[in-house]
Amino acid sequence: MDDLTHPDAFLASLRAEADGEDAGARLGRVVAGSLSSGLEVRLDHDRRLEDLAVGRYVVMKAGGRLFFGMITDIALDSTHPAFEKTPPDLDNPFLRQVYLGTSAFGRLHVSPLLELDEHDRTPRPVKTIPGHYTPVMTASPEEVAYVFGAEGVQRDAAGKTAHYFHIGRPLEMEDVKITLNLERLVERSSAVFGKSGTGKTFLSRLLLAGVIQSDVAVNLIFDMHNEYGWAGTSEGATRQVKGLKQLFPGRVVIFTLDPESSRRRQSNPDEVVTLPAERIEPEDLEMLAGVLDLHEAQVGAMYVMRRRLGPGWLSDFMNDDWVDAYGSQDPEALATGLKALAEDLGLHQSTLAALRRKLDRYWRYEFITTRSGERDSVALILEYLQAGRSVVLEFGRYGNDLGAYLLVANFLTRRIHQRYVEMKERAFGRSSDEPKPLVVTIEEAHKFLDPQIARHTIFGTIARELRKYNVTLLIVDQRPSGIDPEVMSQVGTRITLALDNEEDIRAVFMGVSGGQALREVLARLDSKEQALILGHAVPMPVVVQTRAYDTEFYRQMGYAEEEELEARFQQNQALMRGRQRHRLT
Amino acid sequence: MASPLGRVLRSSTTIFTFGSLDNADLPAFGALVAAEVGPTWVYGLVYEVVIQDDPFVRQVVAATEGLTAERIEDMRQRRQVPVEITALTVAYRQGDRVYQRLPPRPPAALQPIWACDETTTAQVLADFAFFRTVLNAAHCPSEELLAASLRRAAACRPPEQEKAYLLEAGRELARLLAADLPRLDAILRRLAP
């Protein structure tokens, strides 16, 4: 791998200007195109369309530069329309050989992505295109590896230290590792998209493992379906895969909303999360308006109650005894109970009654506690995060309850973000005092980032303010079209597995220059283990065959199997005993 | 080049016609022939062979009796007028270089005309610039001529290069005649081995 990416060997290939030498890899020549719409490449007559695929890289060497492009469309063309209407006699082998590839030929559409200068070898976005009839070659593994950079800690284009995480390999290139720049991945919000069953969770877990191992950020993971913490399910041969806690026992803590479920799954949670009722603010409930079907008047009523009744508003309001007794102390009151409360607050009684009815289901969640003196989960999570430990919050049985998921995720994130803002402002630019960068992973993200509510929820705010306060999102979702376009435009890195829906595909490319050209590539991903990565963390869009989440991966993440540990233990023991005996004799 | 095929009867910039008395050794359609013009050699492709009648032939044809095989052979060998052979000028050589374009001057009258051997044919027709000259010639059966000359040129090459040469020629034609498919198809069919 290293000698493949050796700059001198690479440069030598860059200087070998085209034509004869690389005839074996030559696909055709650039015949038309523009920077904005991409290049048209006429296929050489000895090249078969069947051997090509969208998503593959090509290189074009011209004028001391190496241009990288991706095949984004493949078409049939002919020199004359009559070839379509009246095909020539192809039974004659000679005619067949002459016509195919010459009169009737293949055409590629290539999107130019990057250029490398002979002197300055930094890959940069293309600002021009190769000239007419520049030969187009399949990119060699060396060239692709050079652009993406080797795995591990390297210097990036700007000279900063960067962790490059191996995410997979390009299509049809066995030995090339595609790497993501993790610093850049967490610098802005990122997203993993894909229809259900394509492996979003698997890929997110892979990314998170990379982030945790390299320690570029701490994570707060809202684990809706209990897939990240202790163990996850796999559709492969092994039914269970190791979760983050198993891979990084010292760097991951598991919080749970549902201790019973966690115990059943032997997930060994470290802490149980509770939401003290007196801390729940109307803002926390407001974003549930859609799920709860709350009307504007009912949302308004919550704010009025918070203002008039103080922090205990929710406990009081949901307490039947308190409501029934309301106003009974006042001898002059004309009414008691809900009616009196409504009159006092200047609200309709029916509004309050409906609100109580709608909130009732939530009120019965076990994690909402009215007891005082409970440990403050927010402070606890924050403590762990600042100690550099990532937090996985398992939802247990609440994972199937969207309302609970939204409530808890919003409740916690709002407060943690708040603290981050305070810490960051207090640090006042001294980087040593700044809070550790935090990545908040949310599944079913379109529920938080729906255009209707994205403005009100903390997640919309985080996505929009970028890395200002060291908090970014990892959005995991299957309906990118349901996400507020304004939020989408701020997503730095998009990792997209197979998507079917046209709107979703369009949404993925929102705010990406030249994105439309990649649509065909995305629409034709395999339904498993293939992803299109574009954006901030990669120098150019890339289709990867994602790496396996297996024992080899565990080992690279520093995990040792029990037998291995046992063996190591035996070895150490033997060593020590041997020495002792040696010393004794 | 033992003896010439004949001598020039008339010529122009684009064609030259020569007479031959030797009926038995007429050049084939599409064959490459050459004439020396000062410091250059002019090359042409044979496209027309005309055997004209004369009074004797007419008499013999009219007299139905006594037409033996010997008589016929004698009439053919000792003709009163020569067989007229016309070639389309396609190239010339100056020194070692072959130029596939019209020569500065056509061959003069009575200049001897020579048949070209395989090496010369392969060399002179190695390039495909002469296609346009042939295709644009209005006075000759250009499709037939081009196909015949290319097949002959292919046969003058080593056997392993024969097919590649024809394919390459075919592709060049496909490029030139992209807008005239019936014509292209006609030539390729005649070219097919």
PDB file of N, CA and C in Angstrom, chain A residues 332-373:
ATOM      1  N   GLU A 332     -64.300  32.335  47.687  1.00  0.00           N
ATOM      2  CA  GLU A 332     -65.056  33.168  46.746  1.00  0.00           C
ATOM      3  C   GLU A 332     -65.125  32.556  45.345  1.00  0.00           C
ATOM      4  N   ALA A 333     -64.344  31.515  45.153  1.00  0.00           N
ATOM      5  CA  ALA A 333     -64.295  30.931  43.804  1.00  0.00           C
ATOM      6  C   ALA A 333     -65.641  30.353  43.411  1.00  0.00           C
ATOM      7  N   LEU A 334     -65.989  30.584  42.142  1.00  0.00           N
ATOM      8  CA  LEU A 334     -67.288  30.093  41.661  1.00  0.00           C
ATOM      9  C   LEU A 334     -67.172  28.644  41.231  1.00  0.00           C
ATOM     10  N   ALA A 335     -65.953  28.300  40.857  1.00  0.00           N
ATOM     11  CA  ALA A 335     -65.807  26.926  40.390  1.00  0.00           C
ATOM     12  C   ALA A 335     -64.542  26.327  41.003  1.00  0.00           C
ATOM     13  N   THR A 336     -64.443  25.014  40.939  1.00  0.00           N
ATOM     14  CA  THR A 336     -63.222  24.355  41.395  1.00  0.00           C
ATOM     15  C   THR A 336     -62.723  23.453  40.270  1.00  0.00           C
ATOM     16  N   GLY A 337     -61.570  22.834  40.535  1.00  0.00           N
ATOM     17  CA  GLY A 337     -61.032  21.862  39.575  1.00  0.00           C
ATOM     18  C   GLY A 337     -60.548  22.521  38.295  1.00  0.00           C
ATOM     19  N   LEU A 338     -60.655  21.778  37.235  1.00  0.00           N
ATOM     20  CA  LEU A 338     -60.123  22.205  35.939  1.00  0.00           C
ATOM     21  C   LEU A 338     -60.746  23.518  35.475  1.00  0.00           C
ATOM     22  N   LYS A 339     -62.034  23.674  35.774  1.00  0.00           N
ATOM     23  CA  LYS A 339     -62.729  24.879  35.342  1.00  0.00           C
ATOM     24  C   LYS A 339     -62.095  26.112  35.974  1.00  0.00           C
ATOM     25  N   ALA A 340     -61.833  25.987  37.301  1.00  0.00           N
ATOM     26  CA  ALA A 340     -61.216  27.098  38.022  1.00  0.00           C
ATOM     27  C   ALA A 340     -59.837  27.395  37.461  1.00  0.00           C
ATOM     28  N   LEU A 341     -59.078  26.326  37.182  1.00  0.00           N
ATOM     29  CA  LEU A 341     -57.735  26.498  36.645  1.00  0.00           C
ATOM     30  C   LEU A 341     -57.802  27.220  35.299  1.00  0.00           C
ATOM     31  N   ALA A 342     -58.736  26.768  34.473  1.00  0.00           N
ATOM     32  CA  ALA A 342     -58.894  27.376  33.145  1.00  0.00           C
ATOM     33  C   ALA A 342     -59.235  28.850  33.284  1.00  0.00           C
ATOM     34  N   GLU A 343     -60.125  29.171  34.170  1.00  0.00           N
ATOM     35  CA  GLU A 343     -60.523  30.573  34.343  1.00  0.00           C
ATOM     36  C   GLU A 343     -59.360  31.409  34.849  1.00  0.00           C
ATOM     37  N   ASP A 344     -58.644  30.839  35.809  1.00  0.00           N
ATOM     38  CA  ASP A 344     -57.493  31.545  36.359  1.00  0.00           C
ATOM     39  C   ASP A 344     -56.461  31.859  35.296  1.00  0.00           C
ATOM     40  N   LEU A 345     -56.240  30.906  34.445  1.00  0.00           N
ATOM     41  CA  LEU A 345     -55.196  31.074  33.436  1.00  0.00           C
ATOM     42  C   LEU A 345     -55.694  31.781  32.189  1.00  0.00           C
ATOM     43  N   GLY A 346     -56.978  31.991  32.129  1.00  0.00           N
ATOM     44  CA  GLY A 346     -57.557  32.632  30.959  1.00  0.00           C
ATOM     45  C   GLY A 346     -57.562  31.717  29.754  1.00  0.00           C
ATOM     46  N   LEU A 347     -57.796  30.437  29.998  1.00  0.00           N
ATOM     47  CA  LEU A 347     -57.813  29.473  28.899  1.00  0.00           C
ATOM     48  C   LEU A 347     -59.148  28.758  28.864  1.00  0.00           C
ATOM     49  N   HIS A 348     -59.373  28.068  27.755  1.00  0.00           N
ATOM     50  CA  HIS A 348     -60.618  27.284  27.694  1.00  0.00           C
ATOM     51  C   HIS A 348     -60.442  25.998  28.473  1.00  0.00           C
ATOM     52  N   GLN A 349     -61.481  25.599  29.138  1.00  0.00           N
ATOM     53  CA  GLN A 349     -61.418  24.357  29.904  1.00  0.00           C
ATOM     54  C   GLN A 349     -61.189  23.170  28.964  1.00  0.00           C
ATOM     55  N   SER A 350     -61.840  23.249  27.793  1.00  0.00           N
ATOM     56  CA  SER A 350     -61.706  22.114  26.854  1.00  0.00           C
ATOM     57  C   SER A 350     -60.255  21.951  26.370  1.00  0.00           C
ATOM     58  N   THR A 351     -59.577  23.091  26.229  1.00  0.00           N
ATOM     59  CA  THR A 351     -58.174  23.037  25.806  1.00  0.00           C
ATOM     60  C   THR A 351     -57.371  22.265  26.839  1.00  0.00           C
ATOM     61  N   LEU A 352     -57.582  22.613  28.099  1.00  0.00           N
ATOM     62  CA  LEU A 352     -56.817  21.964  29.160  1.00  0.00           C
ATOM     63  C   LEU A 352     -57.174  20.483  29.268  1.00  0.00           C
ATOM     64  N   ALA A 353     -58.457  20.198  29.132  1.00  0.00           N
ATOM     65  CA  ALA A 353     -58.892  18.796  29.245  1.00  0.00           C
ATOM     66  C   ALA A 353     -58.243  17.961  28.151  1.00  0.00           C
ATOM     67  N   ALA A 354     -58.240  18.526  26.922  1.00  0.00           N
ATOM     68  CA  ALA A 354     -57.630  17.799  25.797  1.00  0.00           C
ATOM     69  C   ALA A 354     -56.133  17.622  26.025  1.00  0.00           C
ATOM     70  N   LEU A 355     -55.509  18.655  26.554  1.00  0.00           N
ATOM     71  CA  LEU A 355     -54.068  18.609  26.789  1.00  0.00           C
ATOM     72  C   LEU A 355     -53.739  17.528  27.809  1.00  0.00           C
ATOM     73  N   ARG A 356     -54.546  17.468  28.857  1.00  0.00           N
ATOM     74  CA  ARG A 356     -54.314  16.435  29.872  1.00  0.00           C
ATOM     75  C   ARG A 356     -54.447  15.037  29.266  1.00  0.00           C
ATOM     76  N   ARG A 357     -55.447  14.911  28.446  1.00  0.00           N
ATOM     77  CA  ARG A 357     -55.702  13.605  27.846  1.00  0.00           C
ATOM     78  C   ARG A 357     -54.510  13.189  26.964  1.00  0.00           C
ATOM     79  N   LYS A 358     -54.026  14.174  26.213  1.00  0.00           N
ATOM     80  CA  LYS A 358     -52.954  13.852  25.266  1.00  0.00           C
ATOM     81  C   LYS A 358     -51.619  13.602  25.971  1.00  0.00           C
ATOM     82  N   LEU A 359     -51.409  14.308  27.078  1.00  0.00           N
ATOM     83  CA  LEU A 359     -50.136  14.146  27.780  1.00  0.00           C
ATOM     84  C   LEU A 359     -50.118  12.902  28.660  1.00  0.00           C
ATOM     85  N   ASP A 360     -51.304  12.384  28.888  1.00  0.00           N
ATOM     86  CA  ASP A 360     -51.436  11.302  29.863  1.00  0.00           C
ATOM     87  C   ASP A 360     -50.529  10.113  29.547  1.00  0.00           C
ATOM     88  N   ARG A 361     -50.505   9.745  28.282  1.00  0.00           N
ATOM     89  CA  ARG A 361     -49.714   8.587  27.878  1.00  0.00           C
ATOM     90  C   ARG A 361     -48.242   8.793  28.254  1.00  0.00           C
ATOM     91  N   TYR A 362     -47.763   9.997  28.075  1.00  0.00           N
ATOM     92  CA  TYR A 362     -46.361  10.304  28.351  1.00  0.00           C
ATOM     93  C   TYR A 362     -46.085  10.318  29.839  1.00  0.00           C
ATOM     94  N   TRP A 363     -47.093  10.775  30.520  1.00  0.00           N
ATOM     95  CA  TRP A 363     -46.947  10.922  31.959  1.00  0.00           C
ATOM     96  C   TRP A 363     -46.679   9.570  32.610  1.00  0.00           C
ATOM     97  N   ARG A 364     -47.135   8.520  31.973  1.00  0.00           N
ATOM     98  CA  ARG A 364     -47.004   7.207  32.589  1.00  0.00           C
ATOM     99  C   ARG A 364     -45.672   6.532  32.280  1.00  0.00           C
ATOM    100  N   TYR A 365     -44.829   7.184  31.516  1.00  0.00           N
ATOM    101  CA  TYR A 365     -43.515   6.611  31.267  1.00  0.00           C
ATOM    102  C   TYR A 365     -42.767   6.465  32.581  1.00  0.00           C
ATOM    103  N   GLU A 366     -42.125   5.343  32.740  1.00  0.00           N
ATOM    104  CA  GLU A 366     -41.451   5.111  34.012  1.00  0.00           C
ATOM    105  C   GLU A 366     -40.231   6.008  34.214  1.00  0.00           C
ATOM    106  N   PHE A 367     -39.673   6.455  33.101  1.00  0.00           N
ATOM    107  CA  PHE A 367     -38.456   7.255  33.274  1.00  0.00           C
ATOM    108  C   PHE A 367     -38.752   8.696  33.687  1.00  0.00           C
ATOM    109  N   ILE A 368     -40.021   9.086  33.631  1.00  0.00           N
ATOM    110  CA  ILE A 368     -40.356  10.426  34.134  1.00  0.00           C
ATOM    111  C   ILE A 368     -40.637  10.276  35.631  1.00  0.00           C
ATOM    112  N   THR A 369     -39.856  10.999  36.383  1.00  0.00           N
ATOM    113  CA  THR A 369     -39.989  10.809  37.820  1.00  0.00           C
ATOM    114  C   THR A 369     -40.394  12.106  38.504  1.00  0.00           C
ATOM    115  N   THR A 370     -41.254  11.946  39.518  1.00  0.00           N
ATOM    116  CA  THR A 370     -41.677  13.128  40.262  1.00  0.00           C
ATOM    117  C   THR A 370     -40.945  13.197  41.587  1.00  0.00           C
ATOM    118  N   ARG A 371     -40.198  12.121  41.883  1.00  0.00           N
ATOM    119  CA  ARG A 371     -39.460  12.131  43.145  1.00  0.00           C
ATOM    120  C   ARG A 371     -38.330  13.151  43.027  1.00  0.00           C
ATOM    121  N   SER A 372     -38.110  13.866  44.102  1.00  0.00           N
ATOM    122  CA  SER A 372     -36.974  14.789  44.057  1.00  0.00           C
ATOM    123  C   SER A 372     -35.749  14.040  44.577  1.00  0.00           C
ATOM    124  N   GLY A 373     -34.606  14.609  44.315  1.00  0.00           N
ATOM    125  CA  GLY A 373     -33.380  13.993  44.814  1.00  0.00           C
ATOM    126  C   GLY A 373     -32.840  12.917  43.894  1.00  0.00           C
TER     127      GLY A 373
END
